[in-house]
mmCIF file of C-alpha atoms and ligand atoms in Angstrom:
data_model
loop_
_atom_site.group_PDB
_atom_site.id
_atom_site.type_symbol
_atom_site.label_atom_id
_atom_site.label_comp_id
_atom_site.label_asym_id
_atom_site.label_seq_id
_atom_site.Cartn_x
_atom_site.Cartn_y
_atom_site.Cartn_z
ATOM 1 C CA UNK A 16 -19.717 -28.779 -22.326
ATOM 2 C CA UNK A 17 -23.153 -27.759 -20.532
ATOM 3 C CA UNK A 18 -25.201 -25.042 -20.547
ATOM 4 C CA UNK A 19 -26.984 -24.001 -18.031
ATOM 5 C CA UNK A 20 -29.338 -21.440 -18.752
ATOM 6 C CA UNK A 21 -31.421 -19.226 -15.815
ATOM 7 C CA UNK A 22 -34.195 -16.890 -15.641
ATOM 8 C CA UNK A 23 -32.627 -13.999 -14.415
ATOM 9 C CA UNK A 24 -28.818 -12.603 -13.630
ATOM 10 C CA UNK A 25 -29.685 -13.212 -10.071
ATOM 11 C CA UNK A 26 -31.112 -16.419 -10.579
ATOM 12 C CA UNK A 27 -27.571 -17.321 -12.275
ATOM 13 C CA UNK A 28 -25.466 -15.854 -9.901
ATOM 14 C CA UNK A 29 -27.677 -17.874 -7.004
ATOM 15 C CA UNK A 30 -26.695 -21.492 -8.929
ATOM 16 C CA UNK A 31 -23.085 -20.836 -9.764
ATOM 17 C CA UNK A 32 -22.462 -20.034 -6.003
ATOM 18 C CA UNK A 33 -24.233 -23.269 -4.918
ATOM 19 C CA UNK A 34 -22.246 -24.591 -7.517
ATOM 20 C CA UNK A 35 -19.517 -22.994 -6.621
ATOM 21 C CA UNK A 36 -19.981 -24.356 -2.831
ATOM 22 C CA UNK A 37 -19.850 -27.773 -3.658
ATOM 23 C CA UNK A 38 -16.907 -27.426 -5.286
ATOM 24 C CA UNK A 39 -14.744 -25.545 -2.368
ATOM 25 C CA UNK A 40 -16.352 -28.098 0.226
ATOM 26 C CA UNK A 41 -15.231 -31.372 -1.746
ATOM 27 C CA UNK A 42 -11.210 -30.077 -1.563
ATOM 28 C CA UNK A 43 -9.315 -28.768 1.233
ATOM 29 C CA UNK A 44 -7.360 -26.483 -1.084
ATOM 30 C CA UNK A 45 -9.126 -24.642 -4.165
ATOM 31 C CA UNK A 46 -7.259 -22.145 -6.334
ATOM 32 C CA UNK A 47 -9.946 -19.735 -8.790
ATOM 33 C CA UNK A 48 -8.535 -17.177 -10.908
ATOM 34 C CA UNK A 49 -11.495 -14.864 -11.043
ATOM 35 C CA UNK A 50 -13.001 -12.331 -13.832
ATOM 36 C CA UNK A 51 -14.008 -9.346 -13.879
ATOM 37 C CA UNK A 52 -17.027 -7.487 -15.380
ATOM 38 C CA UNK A 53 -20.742 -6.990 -14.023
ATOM 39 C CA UNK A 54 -21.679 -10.590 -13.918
ATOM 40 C CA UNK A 55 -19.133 -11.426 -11.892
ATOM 41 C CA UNK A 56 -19.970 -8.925 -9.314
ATOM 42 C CA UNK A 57 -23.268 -10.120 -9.261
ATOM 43 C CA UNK A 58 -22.150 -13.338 -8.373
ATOM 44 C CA UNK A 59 -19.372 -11.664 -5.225
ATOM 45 C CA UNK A 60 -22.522 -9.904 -4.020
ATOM 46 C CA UNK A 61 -24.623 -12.885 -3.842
ATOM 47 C CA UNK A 62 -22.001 -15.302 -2.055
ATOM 48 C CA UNK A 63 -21.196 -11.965 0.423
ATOM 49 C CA UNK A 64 -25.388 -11.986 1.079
ATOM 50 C CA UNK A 65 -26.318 -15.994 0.968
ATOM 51 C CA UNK A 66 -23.088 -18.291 1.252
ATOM 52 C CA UNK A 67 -21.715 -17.134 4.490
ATOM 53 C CA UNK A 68 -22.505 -20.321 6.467
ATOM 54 C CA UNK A 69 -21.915 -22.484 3.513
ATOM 55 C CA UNK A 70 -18.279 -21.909 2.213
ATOM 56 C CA UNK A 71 -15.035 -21.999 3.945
ATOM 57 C CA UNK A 72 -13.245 -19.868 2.535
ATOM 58 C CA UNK A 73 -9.831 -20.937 4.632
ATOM 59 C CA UNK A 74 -8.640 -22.490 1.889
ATOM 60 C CA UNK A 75 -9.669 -20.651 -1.029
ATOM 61 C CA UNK A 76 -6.778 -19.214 -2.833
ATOM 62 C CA UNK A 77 -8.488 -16.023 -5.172
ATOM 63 C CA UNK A 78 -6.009 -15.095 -8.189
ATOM 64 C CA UNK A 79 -7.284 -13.472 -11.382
ATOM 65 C CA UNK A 80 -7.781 -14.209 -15.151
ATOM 66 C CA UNK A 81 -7.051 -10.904 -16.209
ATOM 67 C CA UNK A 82 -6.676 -7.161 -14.346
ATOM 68 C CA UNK A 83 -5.709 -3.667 -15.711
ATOM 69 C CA UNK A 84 -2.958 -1.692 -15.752
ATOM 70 C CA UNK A 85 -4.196 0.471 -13.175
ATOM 71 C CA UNK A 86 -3.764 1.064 -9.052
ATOM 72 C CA UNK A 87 -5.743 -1.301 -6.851
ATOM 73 C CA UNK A 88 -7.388 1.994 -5.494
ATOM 74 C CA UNK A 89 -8.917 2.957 -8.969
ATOM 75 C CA UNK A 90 -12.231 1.936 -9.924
ATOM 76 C CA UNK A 91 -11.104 0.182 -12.791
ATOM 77 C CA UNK A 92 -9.285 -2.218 -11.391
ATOM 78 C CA UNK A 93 -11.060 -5.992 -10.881
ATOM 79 C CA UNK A 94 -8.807 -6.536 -7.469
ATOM 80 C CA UNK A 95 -11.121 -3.364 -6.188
ATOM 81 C CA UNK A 96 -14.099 -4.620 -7.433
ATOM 82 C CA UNK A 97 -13.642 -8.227 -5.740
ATOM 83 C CA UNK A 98 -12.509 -6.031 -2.771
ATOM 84 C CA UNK A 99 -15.514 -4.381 -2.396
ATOM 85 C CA UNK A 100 -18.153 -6.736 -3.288
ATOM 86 C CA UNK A 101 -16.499 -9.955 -1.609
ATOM 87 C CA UNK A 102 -13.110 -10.011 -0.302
ATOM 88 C CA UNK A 103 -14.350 -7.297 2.055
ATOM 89 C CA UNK A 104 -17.360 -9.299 3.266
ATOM 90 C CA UNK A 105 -15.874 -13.132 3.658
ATOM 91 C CA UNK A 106 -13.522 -14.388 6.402
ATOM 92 C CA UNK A 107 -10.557 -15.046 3.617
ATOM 93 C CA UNK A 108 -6.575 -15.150 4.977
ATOM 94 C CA UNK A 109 -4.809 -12.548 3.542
ATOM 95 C CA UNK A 110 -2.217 -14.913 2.028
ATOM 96 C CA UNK A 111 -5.041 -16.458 -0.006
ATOM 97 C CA UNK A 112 -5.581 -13.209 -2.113
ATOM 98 C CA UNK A 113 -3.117 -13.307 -5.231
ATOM 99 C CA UNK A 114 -3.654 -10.163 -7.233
ATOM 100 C CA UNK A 115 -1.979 -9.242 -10.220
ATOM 101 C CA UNK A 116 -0.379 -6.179 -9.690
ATOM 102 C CA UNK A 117 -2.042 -3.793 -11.627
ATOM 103 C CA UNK A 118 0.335 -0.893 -10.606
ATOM 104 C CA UNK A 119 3.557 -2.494 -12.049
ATOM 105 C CA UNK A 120 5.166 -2.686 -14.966
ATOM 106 C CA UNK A 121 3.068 -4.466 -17.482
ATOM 107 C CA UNK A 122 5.822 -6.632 -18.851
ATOM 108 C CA UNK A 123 7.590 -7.421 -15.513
ATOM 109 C CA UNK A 124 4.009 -7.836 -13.915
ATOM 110 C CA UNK A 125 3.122 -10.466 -16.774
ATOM 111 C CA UNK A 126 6.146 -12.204 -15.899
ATOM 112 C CA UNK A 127 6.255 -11.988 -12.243
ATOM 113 C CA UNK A 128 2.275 -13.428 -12.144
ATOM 114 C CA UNK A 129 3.790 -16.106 -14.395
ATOM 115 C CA UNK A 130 5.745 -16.844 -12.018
ATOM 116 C CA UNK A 131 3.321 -16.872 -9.135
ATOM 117 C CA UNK A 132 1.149 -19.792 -10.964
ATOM 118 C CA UNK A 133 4.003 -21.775 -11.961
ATOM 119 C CA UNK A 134 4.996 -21.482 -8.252
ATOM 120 C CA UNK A 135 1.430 -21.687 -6.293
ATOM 121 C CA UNK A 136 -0.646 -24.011 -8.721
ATOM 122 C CA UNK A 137 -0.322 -27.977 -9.332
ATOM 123 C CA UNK A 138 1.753 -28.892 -12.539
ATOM 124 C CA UNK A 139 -0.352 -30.916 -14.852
ATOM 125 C CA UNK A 140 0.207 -31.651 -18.419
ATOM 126 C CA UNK A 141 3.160 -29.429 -17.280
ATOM 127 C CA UNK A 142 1.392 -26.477 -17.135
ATOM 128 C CA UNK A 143 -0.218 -24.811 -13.938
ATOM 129 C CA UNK A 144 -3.678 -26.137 -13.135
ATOM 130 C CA UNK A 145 -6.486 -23.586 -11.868
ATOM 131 C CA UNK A 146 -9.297 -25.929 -10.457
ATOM 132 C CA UNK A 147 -11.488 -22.980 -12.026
ATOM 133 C CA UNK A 148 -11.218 -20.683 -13.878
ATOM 134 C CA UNK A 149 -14.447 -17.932 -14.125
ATOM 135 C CA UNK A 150 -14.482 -16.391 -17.285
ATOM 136 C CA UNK A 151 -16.873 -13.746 -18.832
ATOM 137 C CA UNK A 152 -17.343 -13.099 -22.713
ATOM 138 C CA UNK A 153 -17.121 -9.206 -24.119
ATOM 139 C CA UNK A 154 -20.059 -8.781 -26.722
ATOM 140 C CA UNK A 155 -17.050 -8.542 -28.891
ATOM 141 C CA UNK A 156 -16.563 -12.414 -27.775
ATOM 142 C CA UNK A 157 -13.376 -11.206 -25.926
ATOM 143 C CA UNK A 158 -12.720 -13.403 -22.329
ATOM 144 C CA UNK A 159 -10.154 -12.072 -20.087
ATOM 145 C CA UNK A 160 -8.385 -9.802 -21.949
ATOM 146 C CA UNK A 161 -7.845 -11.439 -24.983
ATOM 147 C CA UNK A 162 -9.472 -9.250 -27.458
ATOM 148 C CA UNK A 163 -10.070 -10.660 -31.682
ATOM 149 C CA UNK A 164 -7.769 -7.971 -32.727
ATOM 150 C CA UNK A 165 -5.453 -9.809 -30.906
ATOM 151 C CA UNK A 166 -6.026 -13.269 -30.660
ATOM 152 C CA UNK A 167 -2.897 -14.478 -31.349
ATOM 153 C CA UNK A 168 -1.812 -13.898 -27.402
ATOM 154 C CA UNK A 169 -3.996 -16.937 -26.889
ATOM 155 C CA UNK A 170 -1.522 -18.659 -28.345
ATOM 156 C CA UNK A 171 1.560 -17.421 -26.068
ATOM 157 C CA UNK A 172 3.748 -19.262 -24.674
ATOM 158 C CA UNK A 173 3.721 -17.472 -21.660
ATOM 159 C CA UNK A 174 1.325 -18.047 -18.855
ATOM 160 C CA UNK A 175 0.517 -14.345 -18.607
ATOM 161 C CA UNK A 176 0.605 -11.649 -21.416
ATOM 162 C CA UNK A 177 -0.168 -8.182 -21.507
ATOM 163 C CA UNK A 178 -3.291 -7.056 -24.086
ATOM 164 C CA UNK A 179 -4.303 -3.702 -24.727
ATOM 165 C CA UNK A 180 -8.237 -2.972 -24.555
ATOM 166 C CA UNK A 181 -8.906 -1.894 -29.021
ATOM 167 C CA UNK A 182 -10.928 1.031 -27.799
ATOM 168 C CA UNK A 183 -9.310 2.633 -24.685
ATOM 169 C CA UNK A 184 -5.863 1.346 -25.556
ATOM 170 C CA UNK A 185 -5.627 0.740 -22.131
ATOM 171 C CA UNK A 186 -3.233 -2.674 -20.708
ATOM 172 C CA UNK A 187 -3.875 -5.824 -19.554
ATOM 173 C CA UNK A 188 -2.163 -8.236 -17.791
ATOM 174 C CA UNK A 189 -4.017 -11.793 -18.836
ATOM 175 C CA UNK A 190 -3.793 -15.500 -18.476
ATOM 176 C CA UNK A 191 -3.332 -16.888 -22.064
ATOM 177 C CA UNK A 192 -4.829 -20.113 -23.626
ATOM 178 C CA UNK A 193 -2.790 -22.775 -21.789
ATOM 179 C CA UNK A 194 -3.942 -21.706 -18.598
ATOM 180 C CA UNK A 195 -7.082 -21.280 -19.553
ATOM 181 C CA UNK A 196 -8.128 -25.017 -21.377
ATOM 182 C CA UNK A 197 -5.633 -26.915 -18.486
ATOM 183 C CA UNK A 198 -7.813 -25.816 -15.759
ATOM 184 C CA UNK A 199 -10.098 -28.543 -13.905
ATOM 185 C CA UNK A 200 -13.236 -26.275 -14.546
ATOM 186 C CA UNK A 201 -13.740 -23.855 -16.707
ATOM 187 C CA UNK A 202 -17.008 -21.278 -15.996
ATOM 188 C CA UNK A 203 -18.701 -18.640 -18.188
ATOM 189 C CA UNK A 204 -20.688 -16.292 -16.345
ATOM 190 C CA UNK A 205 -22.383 -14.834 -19.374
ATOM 191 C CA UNK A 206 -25.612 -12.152 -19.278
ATOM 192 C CA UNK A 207 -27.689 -10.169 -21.449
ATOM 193 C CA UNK A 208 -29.340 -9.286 -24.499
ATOM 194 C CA UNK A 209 -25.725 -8.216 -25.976
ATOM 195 C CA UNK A 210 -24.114 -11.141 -25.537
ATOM 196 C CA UNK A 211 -26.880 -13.462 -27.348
ATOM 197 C CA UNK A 212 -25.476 -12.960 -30.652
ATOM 198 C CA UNK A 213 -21.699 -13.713 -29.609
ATOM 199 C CA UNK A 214 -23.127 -16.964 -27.674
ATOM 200 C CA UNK A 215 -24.995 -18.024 -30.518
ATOM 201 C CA UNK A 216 -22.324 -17.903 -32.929
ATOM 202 C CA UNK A 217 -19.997 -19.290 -30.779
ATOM 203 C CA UNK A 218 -22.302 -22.471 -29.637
ATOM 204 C CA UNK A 219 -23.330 -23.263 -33.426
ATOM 205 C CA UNK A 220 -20.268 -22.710 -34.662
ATOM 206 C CA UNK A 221 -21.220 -19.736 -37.454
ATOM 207 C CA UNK A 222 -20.642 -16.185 -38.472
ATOM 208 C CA UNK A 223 -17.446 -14.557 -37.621
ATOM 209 C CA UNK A 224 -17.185 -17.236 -34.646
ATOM 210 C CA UNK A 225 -13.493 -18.061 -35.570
ATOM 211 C CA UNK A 226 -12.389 -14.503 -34.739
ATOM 212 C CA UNK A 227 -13.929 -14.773 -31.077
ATOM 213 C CA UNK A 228 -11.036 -15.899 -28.450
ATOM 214 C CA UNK A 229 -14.217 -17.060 -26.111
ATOM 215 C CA UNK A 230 -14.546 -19.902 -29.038
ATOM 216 C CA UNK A 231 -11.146 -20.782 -28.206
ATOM 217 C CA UNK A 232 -11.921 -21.945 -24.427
ATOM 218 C CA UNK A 233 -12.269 -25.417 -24.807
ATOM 219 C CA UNK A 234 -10.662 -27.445 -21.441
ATOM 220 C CA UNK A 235 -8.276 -30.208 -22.482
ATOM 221 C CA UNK A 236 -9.319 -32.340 -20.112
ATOM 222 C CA UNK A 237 -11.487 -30.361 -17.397
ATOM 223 C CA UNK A 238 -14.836 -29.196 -17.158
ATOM 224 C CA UNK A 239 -16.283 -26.364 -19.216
ATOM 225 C CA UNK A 240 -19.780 -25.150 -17.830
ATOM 226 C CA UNK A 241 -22.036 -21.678 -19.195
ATOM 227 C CA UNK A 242 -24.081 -20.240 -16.847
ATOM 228 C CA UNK A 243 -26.345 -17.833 -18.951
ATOM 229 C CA UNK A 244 -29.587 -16.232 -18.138
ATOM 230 C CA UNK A 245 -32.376 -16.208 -21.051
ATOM 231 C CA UNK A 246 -31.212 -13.056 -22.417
ATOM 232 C CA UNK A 247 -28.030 -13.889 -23.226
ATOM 233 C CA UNK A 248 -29.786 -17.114 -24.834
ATOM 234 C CA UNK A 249 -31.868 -16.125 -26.834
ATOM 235 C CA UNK A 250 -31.533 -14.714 -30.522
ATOM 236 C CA UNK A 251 -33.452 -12.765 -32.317
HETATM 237 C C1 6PG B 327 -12.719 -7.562 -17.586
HETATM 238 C C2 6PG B 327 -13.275 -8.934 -17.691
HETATM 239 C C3 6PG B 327 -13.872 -9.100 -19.058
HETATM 240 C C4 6PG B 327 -15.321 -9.373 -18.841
HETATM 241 C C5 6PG B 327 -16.110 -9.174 -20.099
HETATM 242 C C6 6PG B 327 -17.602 -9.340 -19.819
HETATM 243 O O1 6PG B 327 -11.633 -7.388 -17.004
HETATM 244 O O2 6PG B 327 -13.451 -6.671 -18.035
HETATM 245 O O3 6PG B 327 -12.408 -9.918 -17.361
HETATM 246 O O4 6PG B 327 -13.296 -10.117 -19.838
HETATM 247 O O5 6PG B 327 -15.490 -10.690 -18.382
HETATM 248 O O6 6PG B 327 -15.850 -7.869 -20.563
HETATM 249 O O7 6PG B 327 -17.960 -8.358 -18.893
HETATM 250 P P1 6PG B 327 -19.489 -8.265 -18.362
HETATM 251 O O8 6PG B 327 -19.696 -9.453 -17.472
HETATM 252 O O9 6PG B 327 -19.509 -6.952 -17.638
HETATM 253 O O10 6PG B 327 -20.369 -8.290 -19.547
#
Protein backbone atom coordinates (compact mmCIF):
# COMPACT_ATOMS: atom_id res chain seq x y z
CA UNK A 1 0.00 0.00 0.00
CA UNK A 2 1.25 3.78 -0.49
CA UNK A 3 0.18 6.85 0.50
CA UNK A 4 0.54 9.61 -1.19
CA UNK A 5 -0.29 12.60 0.54
CA UNK A 6 -0.69 16.39 -1.30
CA UNK A 7 -1.02 19.86 -0.31
CA UNK A 8 -4.18 20.68 -1.59
CA UNK A 9 -7.42 18.81 -3.35
CA UNK A 10 -6.15 20.29 -6.50
CA UNK A 11 -2.75 19.42 -5.98
CA UNK A 12 -4.15 15.67 -5.60
CA UNK A 13 -6.36 15.65 -8.31
CA UNK A 14 -3.22 17.16 -10.60
CA UNK A 15 -0.96 13.76 -9.54
CA UNK A 16 -3.61 11.10 -9.80
CA UNK A 17 -4.32 12.30 -13.43
CA UNK A 18 -0.58 12.20 -14.31
CA UNK A 19 -0.83 9.10 -12.64
CA UNK A 20 -3.61 8.20 -14.14
CA UNK A 21 -1.93 9.03 -17.73
CA UNK A 22 0.73 6.75 -17.42
CA UNK A 23 -1.35 4.17 -16.76
CA UNK A 24 -3.89 4.52 -19.95
CA UNK A 25 -0.68 5.17 -22.21
CA UNK A 26 1.22 1.84 -21.11
CA UNK A 27 -2.11 -0.44 -22.37
CA UNK A 28 -4.04 -0.25 -25.43
CA UNK A 29 -7.20 -1.22 -23.58
CA UNK A 30 -7.96 0.15 -19.90
CA UNK A 31 -11.23 -0.58 -18.12
CA UNK A 32 -11.88 2.01 -14.67
CA UNK A 33 -14.95 1.67 -12.80
CA UNK A 34 -15.18 5.18 -11.46
CA UNK A 35 -16.62 6.83 -8.05
CA UNK A 36 -18.50 9.25 -7.32
CA UNK A 37 -18.44 12.10 -4.74
CA UNK A 38 -16.63 15.66 -4.79
CA UNK A 39 -13.14 14.39 -5.05
CA UNK A 40 -13.74 12.65 -7.86
CA UNK A 41 -15.11 15.52 -9.71
CA UNK A 42 -12.26 17.39 -8.88
CA UNK A 43 -10.18 15.03 -10.47
CA UNK A 44 -12.88 14.87 -14.09
CA UNK A 45 -12.44 18.65 -14.03
CA UNK A 46 -8.79 18.64 -13.91
CA UNK A 47 -8.15 15.88 -16.71
CA UNK A 48 -11.15 17.93 -18.88
CA UNK A 49 -8.71 21.33 -18.19
CA UNK A 50 -4.90 19.77 -18.30
CA UNK A 51 -4.82 16.11 -19.86
CA UNK A 52 -6.29 16.77 -23.19
CA UNK A 53 -3.08 16.24 -25.20
CA UNK A 54 -1.87 13.62 -22.87
CA UNK A 55 -4.51 10.74 -22.71
CA UNK A 56 -6.13 8.78 -25.36
CA UNK A 57 -9.01 8.14 -24.33
CA UNK A 58 -9.90 5.63 -27.50
CA UNK A 59 -9.52 2.96 -25.48
CA UNK A 60 -10.67 3.82 -22.18
CA UNK A 61 -13.63 1.83 -21.21
CA UNK A 62 -15.47 4.15 -18.07
CA UNK A 63 -17.87 1.79 -15.89
CA UNK A 64 -18.73 2.63 -12.28
CA UNK A 65 -18.14 1.37 -8.67
CA UNK A 66 -21.35 2.31 -7.49
CA UNK A 67 -24.49 4.73 -8.90
CA UNK A 68 -28.01 5.50 -7.48
CA UNK A 69 -31.19 4.49 -8.05
CA UNK A 70 -32.06 7.48 -9.82
CA UNK A 71 -32.46 8.82 -13.77
CA UNK A 72 -29.23 9.73 -15.52
CA UNK A 73 -30.89 13.27 -15.87
CA UNK A 74 -31.09 13.84 -12.01
CA UNK A 75 -28.45 15.49 -10.20
CA UNK A 76 -27.88 12.71 -8.07
CA UNK A 77 -26.83 10.44 -10.25
CA UNK A 78 -22.69 9.85 -10.65
CA UNK A 79 -23.25 8.94 -14.63
CA UNK A 80 -24.44 12.90 -14.72
CA UNK A 81 -21.82 14.06 -12.78
CA UNK A 82 -18.98 12.25 -14.96
CA UNK A 83 -21.19 13.58 -17.84
CA UNK A 84 -20.81 16.92 -17.05
CA UNK A 85 -17.46 17.32 -15.68
CA UNK A 86 -15.62 14.81 -18.18
CA UNK A 87 -17.39 12.62 -20.47
CA UNK A 88 -18.73 15.85 -21.97
CA UNK A 89 -15.29 17.42 -22.42
CA UNK A 90 -12.95 14.28 -23.73
CA UNK A 91 -13.04 12.68 -27.21
CA UNK A 92 -14.40 9.14 -25.59
CA UNK A 93 -16.46 6.49 -28.12
CA UNK A 94 -19.71 6.13 -27.00
CA UNK A 95 -19.36 2.33 -26.67
CA UNK A 96 -16.65 2.96 -24.07
CA UNK A 97 -19.18 4.50 -21.51
CA UNK A 98 -20.74 1.55 -19.35
CA UNK A 99 -23.17 3.06 -16.91
CA UNK A 100 -25.12 1.33 -14.50
CA UNK A 101 -28.49 1.99 -15.12
CA UNK A 102 -29.66 3.96 -12.48
CA UNK A 103 -33.31 4.10 -13.82
CA UNK A 104 -33.93 0.28 -13.67
CA UNK A 105 -34.92 -2.01 -11.45
CA UNK A 106 -32.47 -2.22 -8.64
CA UNK A 107 -32.36 -5.98 -8.48
CA UNK A 108 -32.45 -6.68 -12.27
CA UNK A 109 -29.95 -3.66 -12.72
CA UNK A 110 -27.52 -5.38 -10.07
CA UNK A 111 -27.74 -8.38 -12.05
CA UNK A 112 -27.69 -7.15 -15.51
CA UNK A 113 -24.24 -4.88 -14.54
CA UNK A 114 -23.09 -8.27 -13.22
CA UNK A 115 -23.40 -9.40 -16.16
CA UNK A 116 -21.77 -6.62 -18.13
CA UNK A 117 -18.29 -7.19 -16.09
CA UNK A 118 -18.36 -10.80 -16.29
CA UNK A 119 -18.87 -10.19 -20.05
CA UNK A 120 -16.53 -6.94 -20.81
CA UNK A 121 -13.64 -7.45 -18.17
CA UNK A 122 -10.62 -10.11 -18.19
CA UNK A 123 -11.30 -13.25 -15.92
CA UNK A 124 -8.63 -13.53 -13.34
CA UNK A 125 -8.62 -15.53 -10.25
CA UNK A 126 -12.03 -16.17 -11.96
CA UNK A 127 -13.44 -13.12 -11.18
CA UNK A 128 -13.64 -9.92 -13.48
CA UNK A 129 -10.53 -7.76 -13.33
CA UNK A 130 -10.93 -3.78 -13.33
CA UNK A 131 -7.30 -2.49 -14.07
CA UNK A 132 -8.60 0.32 -11.55
CA UNK A 133 -10.79 0.79 -9.60
CA UNK A 134 -11.23 4.71 -8.02
CA UNK A 135 -12.73 4.57 -4.84
CA UNK A 136 -13.67 7.37 -2.31
CA UNK A 137 -14.24 6.82 1.57
CA UNK A 138 -17.67 8.37 3.31
CA UNK A 139 -16.56 10.00 6.73
CA UNK A 140 -18.63 7.13 7.87
CA UNK A 141 -15.64 4.96 6.18
CA UNK A 142 -18.29 3.80 3.60
CA UNK A 143 -16.58 3.25 -0.27
CA UNK A 144 -18.94 2.77 -3.01
CA UNK A 145 -21.96 2.08 -1.53
CA UNK A 146 -21.16 -0.24 0.96
CA UNK A 147 -22.23 1.42 4.07
CA UNK A 148 -21.07 -0.29 8.06
CA UNK A 149 -24.66 -0.88 8.66
CA UNK A 150 -24.32 -3.08 5.99
CA UNK A 151 -21.14 -4.50 5.51
CA UNK A 152 -21.97 -7.79 5.04
CA UNK A 153 -22.75 -7.00 1.05
CA UNK A 154 -18.98 -6.87 0.87
CA UNK A 155 -19.09 -10.19 1.26
CA UNK A 156 -21.67 -11.11 -1.69
CA UNK A 157 -21.29 -13.35 -3.92
CA UNK A 158 -22.50 -11.35 -6.53
CA UNK A 159 -20.45 -8.93 -8.49
CA UNK A 160 -23.01 -6.16 -8.01
CA UNK A 161 -25.49 -5.64 -5.06
CA UNK A 162 -27.91 -3.14 -4.30
CA UNK A 163 -27.26 -0.97 -0.76
CA UNK A 164 -29.49 1.46 0.57
CA UNK A 165 -27.85 4.93 1.73
CA UNK A 166 -28.71 4.58 6.28
CA UNK A 167 -29.86 8.16 6.12
CA UNK A 168 -31.85 8.83 2.88
CA UNK A 169 -32.81 5.20 2.47
CA UNK A 170 -32.18 5.80 -0.91
CA UNK A 171 -30.62 2.53 -3.42
CA UNK A 172 -27.58 1.64 -4.70
CA UNK A 173 -26.44 -0.44 -7.19
CA UNK A 174 -22.55 -1.35 -6.07
CA UNK A 175 -19.61 -3.48 -6.94
CA UNK A 176 -19.02 -5.77 -3.87
CA UNK A 177 -15.65 -6.94 -2.34
CA UNK A 178 -14.47 -9.38 -5.04
CA UNK A 179 -14.44 -6.87 -7.55
CA UNK A 180 -13.09 -4.55 -5.62
CA UNK A 181 -9.58 -6.43 -4.04
CA UNK A 182 -9.20 -8.45 -7.78
CA UNK A 183 -8.66 -5.28 -9.53
CA UNK A 184 -4.98 -4.46 -10.90
CA UNK A 185 -5.11 -1.01 -9.04
CA UNK A 186 -6.98 0.02 -6.54
CA UNK A 187 -7.19 4.19 -5.88
CA UNK A 188 -8.56 6.24 -2.95
CA UNK A 189 -9.22 9.66 -3.78
CA UNK A 190 -9.69 10.78 -0.22
CA UNK A 191 -10.06 14.78 1.03
CA UNK A 192 -10.68 16.76 3.97
CA UNK A 193 -10.71 17.52 7.47
CA UNK A 194 -13.75 14.88 7.87
CA UNK A 195 -12.23 12.16 6.59
CA UNK A 196 -8.90 12.38 8.87
CA UNK A 197 -10.37 10.51 11.60
CA UNK A 198 -11.81 7.55 9.35
CA UNK A 199 -8.18 7.46 7.57
CA UNK A 200 -6.48 7.36 10.70
CA UNK A 201 -8.28 4.61 12.15
CA UNK A 202 -8.29 2.76 9.23
CA UNK A 203 -4.29 3.11 8.48
CA UNK A 204 -3.36 2.22 12.27
CA UNK A 205 -5.64 -0.21 12.55
CA UNK A 206 -7.76 1.26 15.84
CA UNK A 207 -11.08 2.48 17.06
CA UNK A 208 -14.16 1.22 15.47
CA UNK A 209 -11.88 0.50 12.25
CA UNK A 210 -13.37 -3.08 11.87
CA UNK A 211 -16.85 -1.66 11.18
CA UNK A 212 -15.46 0.55 8.18
CA UNK A 213 -15.97 -1.43 4.66
CA UNK A 214 -13.03 1.12 3.31
CA UNK A 215 -10.74 -1.18 5.81
CA UNK A 216 -11.88 -3.99 3.86
CA UNK A 217 -10.19 -2.81 0.40
CA UNK A 218 -7.17 -4.61 0.43
CA UNK A 219 -6.15 -5.87 -3.49
CA UNK A 220 -5.32 -9.58 -3.60
CA UNK A 221 -2.80 -9.20 -5.77
CA UNK A 222 -2.98 -5.55 -7.40
CA UNK A 223 -2.01 -2.27 -6.44
CA UNK A 224 -3.68 -0.26 -3.70
CA UNK A 225 -2.58 3.54 -3.77
CA UNK A 226 -4.26 6.76 -1.34
CA UNK A 227 -4.10 9.88 -2.74
CA UNK A 228 -4.96 12.27 0.25
CA UNK A 229 -4.37 15.90 0.69
CA UNK A 230 -3.04 17.09 4.31
CA UNK A 231 -6.39 17.52 5.62
CA UNK A 232 -7.57 14.36 5.29
CA UNK A 233 -4.06 13.38 6.95
CA UNK A 234 -3.85 14.87 9.61
CA UNK A 235 -5.49 14.20 13.15
CA UNK A 236 -6.14 16.16 15.68
C1 LIG B 1 -20.99 8.06 -4.01
C2 LIG B 1 -19.56 7.68 -3.91
C3 LIG B 1 -19.19 7.60 -2.45
C4 LIG B 1 -18.13 8.62 -2.24
C5 LIG B 1 -17.95 8.92 -0.79
C6 LIG B 1 -16.94 10.06 -0.61
O1 LIG B 1 -21.70 7.51 -4.87
O2 LIG B 1 -21.34 8.97 -3.25
O3 LIG B 1 -19.22 6.58 -4.61
O4 LIG B 1 -18.75 6.33 -2.03
O5 LIG B 1 -16.92 8.16 -2.78
O6 LIG B 1 -19.20 9.30 -0.27
O7 LIG B 1 -17.47 11.18 -1.24
P1 LIG B 1 -16.64 12.57 -1.26
O8 LIG B 1 -15.48 12.36 -2.18
O9 LIG B 1 -17.65 13.56 -1.77
O10 LIG B 1 -16.22 12.85 0.13
Amino acid sequence: MKIKTYKTKQEVALNFSRYLAILIAARDTVHIALSGGSTPKIVFDELAANFQEDIDWSGVHLYWGDERCVDPTDDDSNYKMTQEHLISKIDIPEKNIHRIKGENDPEREAKRYSGVLATNLPSVNGIPQFDMVILGMGDDGHTASIFPHEINLWYSNQYCEVAVHPDSGQRRVSITGQIINNADCVVFLVTGSNKAEKFDEIINQKGDYRNYPARLVKPTSGKLIWFIDKDAAEMG
